[in-house]
PDB file of N, CA and C and ligand atoms in Angstrom:
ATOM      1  N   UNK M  36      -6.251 221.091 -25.848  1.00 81.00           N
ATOM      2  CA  UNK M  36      -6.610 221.509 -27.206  1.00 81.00           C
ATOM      3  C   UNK M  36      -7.355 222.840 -27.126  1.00 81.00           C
ATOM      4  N   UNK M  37      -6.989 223.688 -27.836  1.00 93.00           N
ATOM      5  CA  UNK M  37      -7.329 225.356 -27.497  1.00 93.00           C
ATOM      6  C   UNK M  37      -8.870 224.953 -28.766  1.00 93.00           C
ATOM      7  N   UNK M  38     -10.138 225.824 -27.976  1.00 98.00           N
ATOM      8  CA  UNK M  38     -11.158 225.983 -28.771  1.00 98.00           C
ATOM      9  C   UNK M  38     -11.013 226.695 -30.345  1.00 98.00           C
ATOM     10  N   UNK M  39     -11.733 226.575 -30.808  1.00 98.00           N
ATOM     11  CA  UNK M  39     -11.820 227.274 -31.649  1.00 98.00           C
ATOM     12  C   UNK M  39     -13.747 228.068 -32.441  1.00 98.00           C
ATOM     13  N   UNK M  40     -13.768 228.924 -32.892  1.00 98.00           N
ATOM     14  CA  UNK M  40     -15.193 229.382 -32.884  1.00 98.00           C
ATOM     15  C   UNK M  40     -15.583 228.826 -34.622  1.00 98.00           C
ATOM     16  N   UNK M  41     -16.674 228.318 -35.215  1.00 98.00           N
ATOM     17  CA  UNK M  41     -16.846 227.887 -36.500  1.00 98.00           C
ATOM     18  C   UNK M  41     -17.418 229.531 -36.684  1.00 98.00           C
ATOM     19  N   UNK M  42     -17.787 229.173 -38.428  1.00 97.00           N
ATOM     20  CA  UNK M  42     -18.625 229.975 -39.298  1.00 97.00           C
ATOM     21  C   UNK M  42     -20.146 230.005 -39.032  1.00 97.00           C
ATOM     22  N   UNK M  43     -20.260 228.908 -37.821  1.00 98.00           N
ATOM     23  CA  UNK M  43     -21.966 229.170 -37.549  1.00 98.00           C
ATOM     24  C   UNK M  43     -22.198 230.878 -36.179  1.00 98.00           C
ATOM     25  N   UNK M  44     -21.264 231.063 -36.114  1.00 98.00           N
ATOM     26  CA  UNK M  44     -21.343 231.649 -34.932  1.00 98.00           C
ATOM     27  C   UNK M  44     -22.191 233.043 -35.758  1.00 98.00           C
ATOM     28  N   UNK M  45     -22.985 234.027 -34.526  1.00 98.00           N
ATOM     29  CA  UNK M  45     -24.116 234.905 -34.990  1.00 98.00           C
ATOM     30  C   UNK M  45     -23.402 235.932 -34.476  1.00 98.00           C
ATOM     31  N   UNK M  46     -22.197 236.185 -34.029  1.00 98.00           N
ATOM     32  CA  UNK M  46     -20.897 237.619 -33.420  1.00 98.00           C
ATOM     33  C   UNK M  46     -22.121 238.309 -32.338  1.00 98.00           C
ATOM     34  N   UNK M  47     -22.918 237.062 -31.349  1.00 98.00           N
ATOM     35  CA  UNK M  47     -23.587 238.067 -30.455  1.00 98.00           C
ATOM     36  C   UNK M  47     -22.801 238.655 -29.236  1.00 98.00           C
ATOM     37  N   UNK M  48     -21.741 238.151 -29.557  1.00 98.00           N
ATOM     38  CA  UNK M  48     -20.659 238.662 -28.150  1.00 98.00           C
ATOM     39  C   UNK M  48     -20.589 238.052 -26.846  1.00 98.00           C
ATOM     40  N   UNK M  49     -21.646 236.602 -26.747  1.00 98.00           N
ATOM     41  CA  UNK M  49     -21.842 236.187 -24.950  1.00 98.00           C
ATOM     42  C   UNK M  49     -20.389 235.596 -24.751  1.00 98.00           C
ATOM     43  N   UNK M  50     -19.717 234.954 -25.405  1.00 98.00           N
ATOM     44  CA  UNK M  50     -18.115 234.437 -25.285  1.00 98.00           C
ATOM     45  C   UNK M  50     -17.409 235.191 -24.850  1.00 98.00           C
ATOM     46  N   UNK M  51     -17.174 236.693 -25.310  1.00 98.00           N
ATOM     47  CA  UNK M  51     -15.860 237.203 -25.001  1.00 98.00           C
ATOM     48  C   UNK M  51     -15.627 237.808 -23.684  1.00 98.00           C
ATOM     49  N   UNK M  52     -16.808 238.135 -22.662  1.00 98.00           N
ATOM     50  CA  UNK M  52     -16.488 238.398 -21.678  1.00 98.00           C
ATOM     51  C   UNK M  52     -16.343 236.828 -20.572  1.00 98.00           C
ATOM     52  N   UNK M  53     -16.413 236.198 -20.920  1.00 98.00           N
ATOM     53  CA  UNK M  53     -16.837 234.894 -20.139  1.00 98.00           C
ATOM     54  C   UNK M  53     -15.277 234.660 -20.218  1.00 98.00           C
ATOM     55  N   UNK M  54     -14.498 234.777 -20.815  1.00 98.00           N
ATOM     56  CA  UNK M  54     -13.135 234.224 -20.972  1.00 98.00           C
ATOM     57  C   UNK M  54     -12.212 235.066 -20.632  1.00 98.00           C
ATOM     58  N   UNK M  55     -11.871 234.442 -19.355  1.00 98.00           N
ATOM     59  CA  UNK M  55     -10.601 234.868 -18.171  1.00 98.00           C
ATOM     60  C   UNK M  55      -9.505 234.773 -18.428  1.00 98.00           C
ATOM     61  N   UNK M  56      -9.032 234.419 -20.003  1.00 98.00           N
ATOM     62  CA  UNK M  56      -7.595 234.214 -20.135  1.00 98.00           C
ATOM     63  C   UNK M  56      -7.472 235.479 -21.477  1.00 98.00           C
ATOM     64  N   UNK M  57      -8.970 236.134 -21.604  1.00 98.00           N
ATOM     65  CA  UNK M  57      -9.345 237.178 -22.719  1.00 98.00           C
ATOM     66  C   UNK M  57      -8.465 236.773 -23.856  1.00 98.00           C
ATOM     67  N   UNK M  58      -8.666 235.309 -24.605  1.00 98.00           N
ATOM     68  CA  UNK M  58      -8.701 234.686 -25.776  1.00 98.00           C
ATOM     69  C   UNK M  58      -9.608 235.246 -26.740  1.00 98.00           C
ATOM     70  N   UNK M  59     -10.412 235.637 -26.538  1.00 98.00           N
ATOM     71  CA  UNK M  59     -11.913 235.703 -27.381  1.00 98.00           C
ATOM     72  C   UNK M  59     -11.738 237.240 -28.068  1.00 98.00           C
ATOM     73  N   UNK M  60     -11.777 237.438 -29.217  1.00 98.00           N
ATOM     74  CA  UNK M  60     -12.428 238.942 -30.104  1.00 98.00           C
ATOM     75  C   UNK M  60     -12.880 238.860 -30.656  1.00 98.00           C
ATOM     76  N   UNK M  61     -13.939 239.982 -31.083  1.00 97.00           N
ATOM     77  CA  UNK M  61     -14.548 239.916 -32.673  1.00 97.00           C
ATOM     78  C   UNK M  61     -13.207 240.357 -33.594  1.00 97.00           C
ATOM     79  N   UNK M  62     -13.874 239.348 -34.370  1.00 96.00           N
ATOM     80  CA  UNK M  62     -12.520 239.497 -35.875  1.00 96.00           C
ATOM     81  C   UNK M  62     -13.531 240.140 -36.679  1.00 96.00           C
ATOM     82  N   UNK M  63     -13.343 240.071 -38.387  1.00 95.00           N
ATOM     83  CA  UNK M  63     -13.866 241.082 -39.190  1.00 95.00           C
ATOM     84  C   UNK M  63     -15.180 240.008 -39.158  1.00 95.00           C
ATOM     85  N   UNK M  64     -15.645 238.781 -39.342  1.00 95.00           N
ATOM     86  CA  UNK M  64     -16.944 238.723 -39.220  1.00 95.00           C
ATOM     87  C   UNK M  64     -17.622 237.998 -38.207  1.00 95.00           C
ATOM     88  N   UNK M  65     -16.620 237.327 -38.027  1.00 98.00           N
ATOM     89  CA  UNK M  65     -17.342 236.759 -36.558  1.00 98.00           C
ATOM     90  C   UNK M  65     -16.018 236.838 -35.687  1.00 98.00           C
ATOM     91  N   UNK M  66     -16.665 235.891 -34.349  1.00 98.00           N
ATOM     92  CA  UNK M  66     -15.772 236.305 -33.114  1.00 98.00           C
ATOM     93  C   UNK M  66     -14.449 234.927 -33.423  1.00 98.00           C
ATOM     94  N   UNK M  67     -13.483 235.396 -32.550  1.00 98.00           N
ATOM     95  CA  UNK M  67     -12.032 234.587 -32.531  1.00 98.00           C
ATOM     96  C   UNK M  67     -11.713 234.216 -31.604  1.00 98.00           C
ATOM     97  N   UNK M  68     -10.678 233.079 -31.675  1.00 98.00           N
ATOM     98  CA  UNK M  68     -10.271 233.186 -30.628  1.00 98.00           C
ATOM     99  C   UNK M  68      -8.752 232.303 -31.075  1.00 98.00           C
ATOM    100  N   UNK M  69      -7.877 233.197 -29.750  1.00 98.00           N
ATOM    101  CA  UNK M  69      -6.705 233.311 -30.076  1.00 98.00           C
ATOM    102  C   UNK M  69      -5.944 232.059 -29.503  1.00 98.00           C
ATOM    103  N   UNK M  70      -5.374 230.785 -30.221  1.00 97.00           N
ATOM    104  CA  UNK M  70      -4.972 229.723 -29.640  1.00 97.00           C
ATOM    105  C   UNK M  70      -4.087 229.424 -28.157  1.00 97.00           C
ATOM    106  N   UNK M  71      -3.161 230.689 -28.808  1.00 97.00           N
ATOM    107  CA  UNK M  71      -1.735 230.769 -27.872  1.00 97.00           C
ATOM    108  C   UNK M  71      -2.278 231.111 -26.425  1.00 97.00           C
ATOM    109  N   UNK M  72      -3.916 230.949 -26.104  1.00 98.00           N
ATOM    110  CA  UNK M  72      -3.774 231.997 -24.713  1.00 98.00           C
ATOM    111  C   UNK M  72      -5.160 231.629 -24.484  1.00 98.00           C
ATOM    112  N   UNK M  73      -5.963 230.403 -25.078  1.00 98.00           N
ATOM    113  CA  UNK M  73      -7.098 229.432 -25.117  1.00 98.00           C
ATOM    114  C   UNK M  73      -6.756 228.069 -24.303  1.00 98.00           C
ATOM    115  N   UNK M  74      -7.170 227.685 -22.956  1.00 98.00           N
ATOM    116  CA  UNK M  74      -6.303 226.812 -22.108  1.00 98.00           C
ATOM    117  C   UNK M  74      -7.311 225.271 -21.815  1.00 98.00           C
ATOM    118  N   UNK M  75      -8.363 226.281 -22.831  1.00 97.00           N
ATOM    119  CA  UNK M  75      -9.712 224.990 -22.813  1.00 97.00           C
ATOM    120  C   UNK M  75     -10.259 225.530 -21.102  1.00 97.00           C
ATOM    121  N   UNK M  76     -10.141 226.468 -20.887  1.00 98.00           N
ATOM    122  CA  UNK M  76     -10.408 226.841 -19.606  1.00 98.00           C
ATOM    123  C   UNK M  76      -9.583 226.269 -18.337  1.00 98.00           C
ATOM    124  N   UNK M  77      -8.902 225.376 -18.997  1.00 97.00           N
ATOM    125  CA  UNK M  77      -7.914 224.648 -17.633  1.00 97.00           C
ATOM    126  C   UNK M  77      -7.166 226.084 -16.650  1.00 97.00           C
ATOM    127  N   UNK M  78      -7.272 225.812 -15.708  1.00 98.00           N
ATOM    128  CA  UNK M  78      -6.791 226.861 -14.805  1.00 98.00           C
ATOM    129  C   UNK M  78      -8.134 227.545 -14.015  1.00 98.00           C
ATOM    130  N   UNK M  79      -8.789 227.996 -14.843  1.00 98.00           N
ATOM    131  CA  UNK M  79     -10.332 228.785 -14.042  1.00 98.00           C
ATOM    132  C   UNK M  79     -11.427 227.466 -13.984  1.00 98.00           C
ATOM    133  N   UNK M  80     -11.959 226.819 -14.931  1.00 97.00           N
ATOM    134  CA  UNK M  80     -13.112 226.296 -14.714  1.00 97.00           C
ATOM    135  C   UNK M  80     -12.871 224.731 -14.809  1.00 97.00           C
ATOM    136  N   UNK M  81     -13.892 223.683 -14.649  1.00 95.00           N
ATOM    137  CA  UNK M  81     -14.064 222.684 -15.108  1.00 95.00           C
ATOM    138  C   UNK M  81     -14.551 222.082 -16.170  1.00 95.00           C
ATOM    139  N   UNK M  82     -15.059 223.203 -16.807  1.00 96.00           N
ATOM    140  CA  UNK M  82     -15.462 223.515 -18.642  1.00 96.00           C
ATOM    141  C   UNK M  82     -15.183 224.220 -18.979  1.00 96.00           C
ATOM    142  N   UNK M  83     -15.202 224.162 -20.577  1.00 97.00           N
ATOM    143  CA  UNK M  83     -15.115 225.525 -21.775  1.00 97.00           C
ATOM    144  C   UNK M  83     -16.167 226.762 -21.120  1.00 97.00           C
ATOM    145  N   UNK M  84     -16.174 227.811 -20.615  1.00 98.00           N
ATOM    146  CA  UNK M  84     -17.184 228.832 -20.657  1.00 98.00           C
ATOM    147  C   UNK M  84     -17.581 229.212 -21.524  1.00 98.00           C
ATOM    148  N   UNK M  85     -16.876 229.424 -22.551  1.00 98.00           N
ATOM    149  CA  UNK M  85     -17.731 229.829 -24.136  1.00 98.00           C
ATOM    150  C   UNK M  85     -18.742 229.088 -24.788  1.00 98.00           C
ATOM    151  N   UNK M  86     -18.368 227.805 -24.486  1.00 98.00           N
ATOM    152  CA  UNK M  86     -18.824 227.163 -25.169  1.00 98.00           C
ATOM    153  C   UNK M  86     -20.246 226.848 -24.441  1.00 98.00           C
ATOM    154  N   UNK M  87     -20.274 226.891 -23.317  1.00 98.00           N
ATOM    155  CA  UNK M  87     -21.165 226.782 -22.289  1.00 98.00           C
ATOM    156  C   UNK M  87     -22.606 227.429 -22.529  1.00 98.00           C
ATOM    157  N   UNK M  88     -22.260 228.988 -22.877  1.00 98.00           N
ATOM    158  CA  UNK M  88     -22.584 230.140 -23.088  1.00 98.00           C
ATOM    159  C   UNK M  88     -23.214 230.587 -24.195  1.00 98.00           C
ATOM    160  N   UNK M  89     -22.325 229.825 -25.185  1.00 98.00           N
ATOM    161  CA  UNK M  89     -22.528 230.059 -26.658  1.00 98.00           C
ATOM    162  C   UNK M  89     -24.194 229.639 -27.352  1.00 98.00           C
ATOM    163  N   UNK M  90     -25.526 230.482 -27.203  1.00 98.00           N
ATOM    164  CA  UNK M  90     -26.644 230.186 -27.908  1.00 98.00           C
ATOM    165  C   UNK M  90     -26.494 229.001 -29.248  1.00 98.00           C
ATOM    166  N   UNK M  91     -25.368 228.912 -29.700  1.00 98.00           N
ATOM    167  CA  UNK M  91     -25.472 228.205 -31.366  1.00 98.00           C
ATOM    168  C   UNK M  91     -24.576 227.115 -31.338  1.00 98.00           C
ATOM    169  N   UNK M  92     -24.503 227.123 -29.976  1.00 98.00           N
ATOM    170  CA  UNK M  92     -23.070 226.056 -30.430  1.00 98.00           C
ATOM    171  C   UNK M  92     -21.683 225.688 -31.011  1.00 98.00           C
ATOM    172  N   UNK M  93     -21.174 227.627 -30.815  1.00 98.00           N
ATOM    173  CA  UNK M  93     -19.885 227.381 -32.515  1.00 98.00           C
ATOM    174  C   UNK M  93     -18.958 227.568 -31.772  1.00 98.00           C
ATOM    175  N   UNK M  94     -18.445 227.234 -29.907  1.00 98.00           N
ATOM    176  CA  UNK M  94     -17.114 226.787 -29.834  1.00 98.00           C
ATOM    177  C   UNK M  94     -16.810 225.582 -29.639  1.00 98.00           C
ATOM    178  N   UNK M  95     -16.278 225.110 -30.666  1.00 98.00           N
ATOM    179  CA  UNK M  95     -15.680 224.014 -30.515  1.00 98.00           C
ATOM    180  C   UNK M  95     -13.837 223.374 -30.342  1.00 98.00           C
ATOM    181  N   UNK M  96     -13.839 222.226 -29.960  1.00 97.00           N
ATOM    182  CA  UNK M  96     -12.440 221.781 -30.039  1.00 97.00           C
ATOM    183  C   UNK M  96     -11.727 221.726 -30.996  1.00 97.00           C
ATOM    184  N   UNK M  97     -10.535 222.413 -31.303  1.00 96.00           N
ATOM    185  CA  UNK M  97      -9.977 223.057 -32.391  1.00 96.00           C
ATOM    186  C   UNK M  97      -8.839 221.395 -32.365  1.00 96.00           C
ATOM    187  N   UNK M  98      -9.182 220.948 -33.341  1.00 95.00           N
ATOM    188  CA  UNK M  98      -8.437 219.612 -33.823  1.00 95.00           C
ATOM    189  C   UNK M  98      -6.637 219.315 -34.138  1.00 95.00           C
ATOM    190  N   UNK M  99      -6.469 220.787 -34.691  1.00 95.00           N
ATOM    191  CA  UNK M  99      -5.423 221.466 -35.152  1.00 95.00           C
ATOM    192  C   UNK M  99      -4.593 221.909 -34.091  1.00 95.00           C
ATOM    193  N   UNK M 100      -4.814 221.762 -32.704  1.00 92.00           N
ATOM    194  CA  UNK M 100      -4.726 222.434 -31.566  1.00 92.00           C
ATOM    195  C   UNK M 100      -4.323 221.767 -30.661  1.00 92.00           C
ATOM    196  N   UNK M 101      -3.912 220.438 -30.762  1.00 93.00           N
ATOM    197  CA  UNK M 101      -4.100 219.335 -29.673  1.00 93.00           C
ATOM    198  C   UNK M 101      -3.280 219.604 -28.547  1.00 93.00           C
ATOM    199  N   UNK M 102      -3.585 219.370 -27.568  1.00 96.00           N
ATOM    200  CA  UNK M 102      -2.445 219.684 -26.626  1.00 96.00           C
ATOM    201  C   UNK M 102      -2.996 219.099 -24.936  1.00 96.00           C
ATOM    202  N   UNK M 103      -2.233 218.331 -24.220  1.00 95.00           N
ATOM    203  CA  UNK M 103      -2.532 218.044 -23.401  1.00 95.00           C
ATOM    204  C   UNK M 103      -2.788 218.438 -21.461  1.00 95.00           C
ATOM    205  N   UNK M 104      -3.761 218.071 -20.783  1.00 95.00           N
ATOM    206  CA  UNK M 104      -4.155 219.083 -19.706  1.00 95.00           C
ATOM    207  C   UNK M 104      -2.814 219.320 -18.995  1.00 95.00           C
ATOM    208  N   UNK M 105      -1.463 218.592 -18.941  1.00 96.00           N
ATOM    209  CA  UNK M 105      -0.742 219.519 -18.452  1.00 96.00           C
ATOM    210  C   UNK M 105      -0.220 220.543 -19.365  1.00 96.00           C
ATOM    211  N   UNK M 106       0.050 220.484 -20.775  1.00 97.00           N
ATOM    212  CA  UNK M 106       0.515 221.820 -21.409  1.00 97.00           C
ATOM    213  C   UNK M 106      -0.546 222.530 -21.627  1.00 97.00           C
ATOM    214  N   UNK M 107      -1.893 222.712 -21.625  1.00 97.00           N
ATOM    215  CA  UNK M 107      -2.634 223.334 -21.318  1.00 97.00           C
ATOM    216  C   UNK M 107      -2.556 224.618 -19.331  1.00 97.00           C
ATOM    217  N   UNK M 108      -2.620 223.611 -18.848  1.00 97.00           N
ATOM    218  CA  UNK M 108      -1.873 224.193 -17.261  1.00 97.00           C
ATOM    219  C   UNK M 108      -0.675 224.722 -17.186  1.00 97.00           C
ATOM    220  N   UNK M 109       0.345 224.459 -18.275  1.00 97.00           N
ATOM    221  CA  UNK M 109       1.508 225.273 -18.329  1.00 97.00           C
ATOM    222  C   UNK M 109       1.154 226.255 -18.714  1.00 97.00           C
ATOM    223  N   UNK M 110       0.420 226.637 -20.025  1.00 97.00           N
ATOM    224  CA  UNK M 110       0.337 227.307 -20.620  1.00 97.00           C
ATOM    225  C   UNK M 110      -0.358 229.070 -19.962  1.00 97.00           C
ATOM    226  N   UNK M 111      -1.073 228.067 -18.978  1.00 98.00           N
ATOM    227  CA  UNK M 111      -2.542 228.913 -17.940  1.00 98.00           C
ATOM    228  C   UNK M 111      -0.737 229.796 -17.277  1.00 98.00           C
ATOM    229  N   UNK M 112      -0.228 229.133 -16.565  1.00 98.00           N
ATOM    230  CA  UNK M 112       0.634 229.401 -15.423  1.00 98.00           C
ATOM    231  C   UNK M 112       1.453 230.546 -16.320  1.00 98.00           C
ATOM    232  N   UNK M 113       1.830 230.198 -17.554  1.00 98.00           N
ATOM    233  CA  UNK M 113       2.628 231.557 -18.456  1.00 98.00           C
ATOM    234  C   UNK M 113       1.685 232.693 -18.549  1.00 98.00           C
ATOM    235  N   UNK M 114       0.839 232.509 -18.705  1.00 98.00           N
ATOM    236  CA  UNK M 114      -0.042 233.649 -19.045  1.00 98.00           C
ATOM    237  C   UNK M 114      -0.677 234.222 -17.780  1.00 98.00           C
ATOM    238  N   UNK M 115      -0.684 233.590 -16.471  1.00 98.00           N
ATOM    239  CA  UNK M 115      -0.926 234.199 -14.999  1.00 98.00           C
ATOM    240  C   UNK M 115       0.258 233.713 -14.389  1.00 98.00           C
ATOM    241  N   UNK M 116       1.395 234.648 -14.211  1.00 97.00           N
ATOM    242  CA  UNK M 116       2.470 234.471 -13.586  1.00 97.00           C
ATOM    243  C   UNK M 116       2.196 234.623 -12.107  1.00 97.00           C
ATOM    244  N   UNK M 117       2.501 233.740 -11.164  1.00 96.00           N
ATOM    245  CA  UNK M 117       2.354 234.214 -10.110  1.00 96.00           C
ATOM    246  C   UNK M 117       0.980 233.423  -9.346  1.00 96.00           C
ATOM    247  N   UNK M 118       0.234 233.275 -10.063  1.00 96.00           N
ATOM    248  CA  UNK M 118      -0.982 232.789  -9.821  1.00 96.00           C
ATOM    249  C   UNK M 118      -1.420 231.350  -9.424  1.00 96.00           C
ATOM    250  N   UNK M 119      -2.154 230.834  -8.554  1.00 97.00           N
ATOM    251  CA  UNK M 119      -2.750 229.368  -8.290  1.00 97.00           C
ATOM    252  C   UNK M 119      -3.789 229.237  -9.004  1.00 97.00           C
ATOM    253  N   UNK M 120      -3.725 228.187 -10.181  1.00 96.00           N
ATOM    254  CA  UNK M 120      -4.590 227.242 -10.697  1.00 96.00           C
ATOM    255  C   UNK M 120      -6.198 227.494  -9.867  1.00 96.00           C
ATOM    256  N   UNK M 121      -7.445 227.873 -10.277  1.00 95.00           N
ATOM    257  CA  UNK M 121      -8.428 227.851  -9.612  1.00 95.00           C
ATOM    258  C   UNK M 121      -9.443 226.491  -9.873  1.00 95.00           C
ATOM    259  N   UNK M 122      -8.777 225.921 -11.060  1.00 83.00           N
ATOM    260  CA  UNK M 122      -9.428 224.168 -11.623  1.00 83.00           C
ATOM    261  C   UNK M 122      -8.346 224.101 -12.503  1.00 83.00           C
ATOM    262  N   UNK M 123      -8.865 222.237 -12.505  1.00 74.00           N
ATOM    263  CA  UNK M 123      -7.783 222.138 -13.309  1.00 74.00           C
ATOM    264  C   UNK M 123      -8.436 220.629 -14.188  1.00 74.00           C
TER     265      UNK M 123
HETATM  266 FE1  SF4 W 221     -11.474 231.212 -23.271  1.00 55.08          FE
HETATM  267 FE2  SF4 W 221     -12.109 228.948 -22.013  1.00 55.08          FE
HETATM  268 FE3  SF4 W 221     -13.241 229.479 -24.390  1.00 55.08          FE
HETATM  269 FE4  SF4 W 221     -10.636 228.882 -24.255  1.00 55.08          FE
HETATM  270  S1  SF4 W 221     -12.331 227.491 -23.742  1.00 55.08           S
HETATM  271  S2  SF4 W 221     -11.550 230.582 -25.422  1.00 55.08           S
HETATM  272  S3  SF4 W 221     -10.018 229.768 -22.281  1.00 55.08           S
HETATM  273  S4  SF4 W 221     -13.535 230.657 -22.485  1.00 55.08           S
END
């Protein structure tokens, strides 16, 4: 299930460098993040980093998003061609 950022978020920016699959932008008022390329961190970590990171608490599991840790790991493997899984 790809994260997603709420309306509580304060656009301080600690998310968007933390994310290795560079899902994360500021949009027009707060920060985003882009589903198609959000893997829940599967592939790099054993947690969300944003969410980890996040002072306020506003990434959360995007409900709308569901998707399971292997199509999540597929998804990692499309978007790093070539590449070995570093967690999973
Ligand atoms: Fe990026 Fe991981 Fe947050 Fe998804 S959960 S947006 S992959 S840092």
């Amino acid at each position: 299930m790809a994260y997603k950022i709420t309306d509580e978020c304060i656009s301080c920016g600690a998310c968007e460098p933390e994310c290795k699959n560079q899902a994360i932008k500021e949009g027009e008022s707060i920060y985003e993040i882009d589903p198609t390329k959000c893997t829940e961190c599967v592939g790099w970590f054993a947690a969300p980093k944003c969410a980890e990171v996040c002072p306020v608490d506003c990434c959360v599991p995007d409900a709308s998003h569901k998707e399971s840790k292997e199509q999540l790991l597929e998804k990692w493997k499309n978007l790093h061609p070539g590449k070995t899984p570093e967690a999973t």
